[in-house]
Amino acid sequence: MSARDDVLARVRAALGARAPGPGPAAGRAAASGGTAPAGTVPREYRAHGDVAPGSPEAVEVLVDRLVDYRAHVHHAAGPADVAALVGDLLADATSVVVPAGLDEAWLGGLGDATAVVRDARDDPRTPDELDRTDAVVTAARVAIADTGTIVLDGEPDQGRRAVTLVPDVHVCVVHTDQVVQTVPEAVRLLAAHPERPQTWISGPSATSDIELSRVEGVHGPRTLHVVLVGA
């Protein structure tokens, strides 16, 4: 028996004998208020938040968490406001990388001196090329109010993981109707495409040593701007 088999055998013994793979079914049953099949693992966490997705209450909590994480939050009523904000935030940038599927209207405020580099999956930028760009602009898949987390899952308007991990500044556009309160709500949305790589972002990249000296930008953008559309 391999070490892996030994570990899995112990996990099964601790959980008790049960048919393979009932966990998701149990979670779905709990979420819908039904009864989980016999032998499944009970999941007692909250399946839903107390406020509706996209509600002002959910957005307010998200903003509070983002600010606490030292992210910069901006509000936009529509695409024209997004373009103006992106133009202001990146006024000093000489080059900006964007996913191939990003809304072109969001880039309308960039000056002529700012070069826009499209990153396509069939023509990806190298890490060195990404490192030479000043910023990245992306959309998002979902935002979690309770944890102040924004999740990207590789949609054409979000791009590859490397695109958002190498440049020093990340401008992320989030629609308020994408804001949910809890992690389980977000996970259910992301489960529609389990094959996609995900990036969970809670503020700018930061780490602390044993003396709690905070250093930003070690494994991701040093600066995170979140543009909330529809607030």
GROMACS .gro file of C-alpha atoms in nm:
model
  231
    1MET     CA    1   0.000   0.000   0.000
    2SER     CA    2   0.133   0.342  -0.095
    3ALA     CA    3   0.144   0.635   0.146
    4ARG     CA    4  -0.142   0.794  -0.051
    5ASP     CA    5  -0.358   0.483  -0.017
    6ASP     CA    6  -0.281   0.468   0.353
    7VAL     CA    7  -0.386   0.831   0.407
    8LEU     CA    8  -0.707   0.786   0.207
    9ALA     CA    9  -0.790   0.467   0.397
   10ARG     CA   10  -0.756   0.650   0.726
   11VAL     CA   11  -0.979   0.934   0.600
   12ARG     CA   12  -1.245   0.685   0.493
   13ALA     CA   13  -1.224   0.509   0.830
   14ALA     CA   14  -1.264   0.841   1.012
   15LEU     CA   15  -1.565   0.938   0.802
   16GLY     CA   16  -1.723   0.595   0.818
   17ALA     CA   17  -1.812   0.363   0.532
   18ARG     CA   18  -2.003   0.540   0.260
   19ALA     CA   19  -2.042   0.532  -0.115
   20PRO     CA   20  -1.785   0.732  -0.315
   21GLY     CA   21  -1.860   1.092  -0.397
   22PRO     CA   22  -2.178   1.179  -0.201
   23GLY     CA   23  -2.027   1.503  -0.072
   24PRO     CA   24  -2.158   1.732  -0.350
   25ALA     CA   25  -2.499   1.565  -0.334
   26ALA     CA   26  -2.510   1.626   0.039
   27GLY     CA   27  -2.415   1.989  -0.016
   28ARG     CA   28  -2.686   2.032  -0.277
   29ALA     CA   29  -2.944   1.866  -0.054
   30ALA     CA   30  -2.851   2.092   0.236
   31ALA     CA   31  -2.862   2.399   0.016
   32SER     CA   32  -3.208   2.312  -0.110
   33GLY     CA   33  -3.341   2.222   0.232
   34GLY     CA   34  -3.370   1.851   0.145
   35THR     CA   35  -3.243   1.546   0.327
   36ALA     CA   36  -2.892   1.424   0.254
   37PRO     CA   37  -2.846   1.055   0.164
   38ALA     CA   38  -2.754   0.823   0.449
   39GLY     CA   39  -2.382   0.808   0.521
   40THR     CA   40  -2.297   1.151   0.387
   41VAL     CA   41  -2.089   1.407   0.570
   42PRO     CA   42  -2.305   1.679   0.731
   43ARG     CA   43  -2.220   2.032   0.625
   44GLU     CA   44  -2.343   2.286   0.875
   45TYR     CA   45  -2.199   2.602   0.720
   46ARG     CA   46  -2.424   2.872   0.576
   47ALA     CA   47  -2.526   2.789   0.220
   48HIS     CA   48  -2.676   3.134   0.159
   49GLY     CA   49  -2.618   3.484   0.291
   50ASP     CA   50  -2.863   3.702   0.477
   51VAL     CA   51  -2.882   3.957   0.196
   52ALA     CA   52  -2.953   3.918  -0.175
   53PRO     CA   53  -2.667   3.911  -0.429
   54GLY     CA   54  -2.597   4.258  -0.563
   55SER     CA   55  -2.788   4.429  -0.282
   56PRO     CA   56  -2.658   4.758  -0.137
   57GLU     CA   57  -2.589   4.575   0.191
   58ALA     CA   58  -2.369   4.317   0.020
   59VAL     CA   59  -2.183   4.585  -0.174
   60GLU     CA   60  -2.128   4.790   0.142
   61VAL     CA   61  -1.969   4.494   0.321
   62LEU     CA   62  -1.748   4.419   0.018
   63VAL     CA   63  -1.625   4.779   0.007
   64ASP     CA   64  -1.550   4.773   0.380
   65ARG     CA   65  -1.341   4.456   0.345
   66LEU     CA   66  -1.157   4.579   0.035
   67VAL     CA   67  -1.062   4.906   0.201
   68ASP     CA   68  -0.947   4.715   0.509
   69TYR     CA   69  -0.718   4.512   0.280
   70ARG     CA   70  -0.576   4.839   0.138
   71ALA     CA   71  -0.742   4.809  -0.200
   72HIS     CA   72  -0.865   5.127  -0.370
   73VAL     CA   73  -1.239   5.126  -0.443
   74HIS     CA   74  -1.402   5.344  -0.709
   75HIS     CA   75  -1.766   5.370  -0.817
   76ALA     CA   76  -1.897   5.394  -1.172
   77ALA     CA   77  -2.251   5.422  -1.304
   78GLY     CA   78  -2.177   5.274  -1.645
   79PRO     CA   79  -1.917   5.208  -1.919
   80ALA     CA   80  -1.846   5.578  -1.977
   81ASP     CA   81  -1.759   5.623  -1.609
   82VAL     CA   82  -1.544   5.309  -1.620
   83ALA     CA   83  -1.348   5.449  -1.914
   84ALA     CA   84  -1.295   5.781  -1.736
   85LEU     CA   85  -1.180   5.609  -1.416
   86VAL     CA   86  -0.945   5.373  -1.597
   87GLY     CA   87  -0.800   5.670  -1.785
   88ASP     CA   88  -0.743   5.864  -1.461
   89LEU     CA   89  -0.599   5.568  -1.271
   90LEU     CA   90  -0.357   5.479  -1.549
   91ALA     CA   91  -0.277   5.831  -1.668
   92ASP     CA   92   0.095   5.778  -1.605
   93ALA     CA   93   0.111   5.427  -1.751
   94THR     CA   94   0.308   5.383  -2.073
   95SER     CA   95   0.175   5.031  -2.140
   96VAL     CA   96  -0.127   4.834  -2.023
   97VAL     CA   97  -0.198   4.466  -2.084
   98VAL     CA   98  -0.559   4.354  -2.119
   99PRO     CA   99  -0.730   4.019  -2.189
  100ALA     CA  100  -0.836   3.962  -2.546
  101GLY     CA  101  -1.207   3.971  -2.454
  102LEU     CA  102  -1.209   4.286  -2.242
  103ASP     CA  103  -1.479   4.543  -2.321
  104GLU     CA  104  -1.315   4.794  -2.557
  105ALA     CA  105  -1.531   5.076  -2.417
  106TRP     CA  106  -1.352   5.050  -2.080
  107LEU     CA  107  -1.026   5.160  -2.243
  108GLY     CA  108  -1.165   5.471  -2.410
  109GLY     CA  109  -1.018   5.703  -2.147
  110LEU     CA  110  -0.657   5.595  -2.195
  111GLY     CA  111  -0.430   5.856  -2.350
  112ASP     CA  112  -0.249   5.820  -2.681
  113ALA     CA  113   0.079   5.775  -2.493
  114THR     CA  114  -0.046   5.453  -2.333
  115ALA     CA  115   0.014   5.141  -2.540
  116VAL     CA  116  -0.257   4.873  -2.502
  117VAL     CA  117  -0.127   4.517  -2.532
  118ARG     CA  118  -0.385   4.244  -2.597
  119ASP     CA  119  -0.298   3.910  -2.441
  120ALA     CA  120  -0.455   3.623  -2.638
  121ARG     CA  121  -0.428   3.255  -2.551
  122ASP     CA  122  -0.292   3.177  -2.896
  123ASP     CA  123  -0.044   3.466  -2.871
  124PRO     CA  124   0.038   3.502  -2.500
  125ARG     CA  125   0.280   3.755  -2.357
  126THR     CA  126   0.588   3.609  -2.189
  127PRO     CA  127   0.651   3.678  -1.817
  128ASP     CA  128   0.926   3.921  -1.914
  129GLU     CA  129   0.689   4.107  -2.147
  130LEU     CA  130   0.423   4.120  -1.876
  131ASP     CA  131   0.678   4.249  -1.628
  132ARG     CA  132   0.757   4.539  -1.860
  133THR     CA  133   0.392   4.653  -1.865
  134ASP     CA  134   0.279   4.904  -1.605
  135ALA     CA  135  -0.069   4.767  -1.534
  136VAL     CA  136  -0.344   4.521  -1.624
  137VAL     CA  137  -0.719   4.580  -1.661
  138THR     CA  138  -0.963   4.290  -1.624
  139ALA     CA  139  -1.322   4.203  -1.547
  140ALA     CA  140  -1.419   3.951  -1.275
  141ARG     CA  141  -1.641   3.645  -1.233
  142VAL     CA  142  -1.776   3.701  -0.880
  143ALA     CA  143  -1.699   3.900  -0.564
  144ILE     CA  144  -1.751   3.775  -0.207
  145ALA     CA  145  -1.860   4.041   0.043
  146ASP     CA  146  -1.786   3.852   0.367
  147THR     CA  147  -1.421   3.794   0.277
  148GLY     CA  148  -1.357   4.091   0.051
  149THR     CA  149  -1.250   3.852  -0.224
  150ILE     CA  150  -1.271   3.890  -0.601
  151VAL     CA  151  -1.254   3.572  -0.809
  152LEU     CA  152  -1.136   3.543  -1.169
  153ASP     CA  153  -1.189   3.219  -1.361
  154GLY     CA  154  -1.020   3.272  -1.695
  155GLU     CA  155  -1.311   3.408  -1.900
  156PRO     CA  156  -1.196   3.599  -2.212
  157ASP     CA  157  -1.248   3.930  -2.030
  158GLN     CA  158  -1.033   3.809  -1.737
  159GLY     CA  159  -0.747   3.637  -1.917
  160ARG     CA  160  -0.474   3.403  -1.802
  161ARG     CA  161  -0.364   3.390  -1.438
  162ALA     CA  162  -0.018   3.525  -1.529
  163VAL     CA  163  -0.171   3.843  -1.669
  164THR     CA  164  -0.300   3.944  -1.326
  165LEU     CA  165  -0.004   3.817  -1.123
  166VAL     CA  166   0.292   3.987  -1.292
  167PRO     CA  167   0.207   4.356  -1.360
  168ASP     CA  168   0.245   4.588  -1.061
  169VAL     CA  169  -0.103   4.747  -1.085
  170HIS     CA  170  -0.434   4.564  -1.134
  171VAL     CA  171  -0.753   4.752  -1.223
  172CYS     CA  172  -1.044   4.510  -1.179
  173VAL     CA  173  -1.395   4.600  -1.293
  174VAL     CA  174  -1.673   4.436  -1.090
  175HIS     CA  175  -2.047   4.478  -1.153
  176THR     CA  176  -2.251   4.510  -0.835
  177ASP     CA  177  -2.480   4.225  -0.943
  178GLN     CA  178  -2.172   3.999  -0.925
  179VAL     CA  179  -2.141   4.055  -0.550
  180VAL     CA  180  -2.257   3.768  -0.326
  181GLN     CA  181  -2.235   3.756   0.050
  182THR     CA  182  -2.079   3.417   0.125
  183VAL     CA  183  -1.812   3.182  -0.007
  184PRO     CA  184  -2.060   2.893  -0.070
  185GLU     CA  185  -2.265   3.119  -0.297
  186ALA     CA  186  -1.954   3.202  -0.499
  187VAL     CA  187  -1.843   2.839  -0.514
  188ARG     CA  188  -2.179   2.736  -0.660
  189LEU     CA  189  -2.135   2.992  -0.938
  190LEU     CA  190  -1.780   2.882  -1.006
  191ALA     CA  191  -1.888   2.516  -1.014
  192ALA     CA  192  -2.047   2.578  -1.353
  193HIS     CA  193  -1.695   2.564  -1.500
  194PRO     CA  194  -1.483   2.349  -1.265
  195GLU     CA  195  -1.216   2.303  -1.530
  196ARG     CA  196  -1.116   2.670  -1.530
  197PRO     CA  197  -0.814   2.793  -1.331
  198GLN     CA  198  -0.919   3.042  -1.065
  199THR     CA  199  -0.750   3.338  -0.902
  200TRP     CA  200  -0.888   3.453  -0.565
  201ILE     CA  201  -0.787   3.810  -0.485
  202SER     CA  202  -0.824   3.965  -0.139
  203GLY     CA  203  -0.655   4.302  -0.169
  204PRO     CA  204  -0.310   4.371  -0.317
  205SER     CA  205  -0.040   4.108  -0.283
  206ALA     CA  206   0.108   4.129   0.068
  207THR     CA  207   0.314   3.920   0.306
  208SER     CA  208   0.462   3.967   0.653
  209ASP     CA  209   0.772   3.825   0.814
  210ILE     CA  210   0.801   3.699   1.171
  211GLU     CA  211   0.830   4.058   1.294
  212LEU     CA  212   0.504   4.146   1.110
  213SER     CA  213   0.679   4.379   0.866
  214ARG     CA  214   0.434   4.404   0.575
  215VAL     CA  215   0.571   4.391   0.221
  216GLU     CA  216   0.341   4.440  -0.076
  217GLY     CA  217   0.386   4.315  -0.431
  218VAL     CA  218   0.577   3.995  -0.356
  219HIS     CA  219   0.351   3.747  -0.535
  220GLY     CA  220   0.117   3.972  -0.728
  221PRO     CA  221   0.020   4.334  -0.793
  222ARG     CA  222   0.138   4.591  -0.543
  223THR     CA  223  -0.170   4.805  -0.610
  224LEU     CA  224  -0.529   4.689  -0.659
  225HIS     CA  225  -0.799   4.923  -0.791
  226VAL     CA  226  -1.156   4.788  -0.784
  227VAL     CA  227  -1.410   4.969  -1.002
  228LEU     CA  228  -1.765   4.888  -0.890
  229VAL     CA  229  -2.013   4.939  -1.174
  230GLY     CA  230  -2.375   5.011  -1.095
  231ALA     CA  231  -2.328   5.123  -0.735
   0.00000   0.00000   0.00000
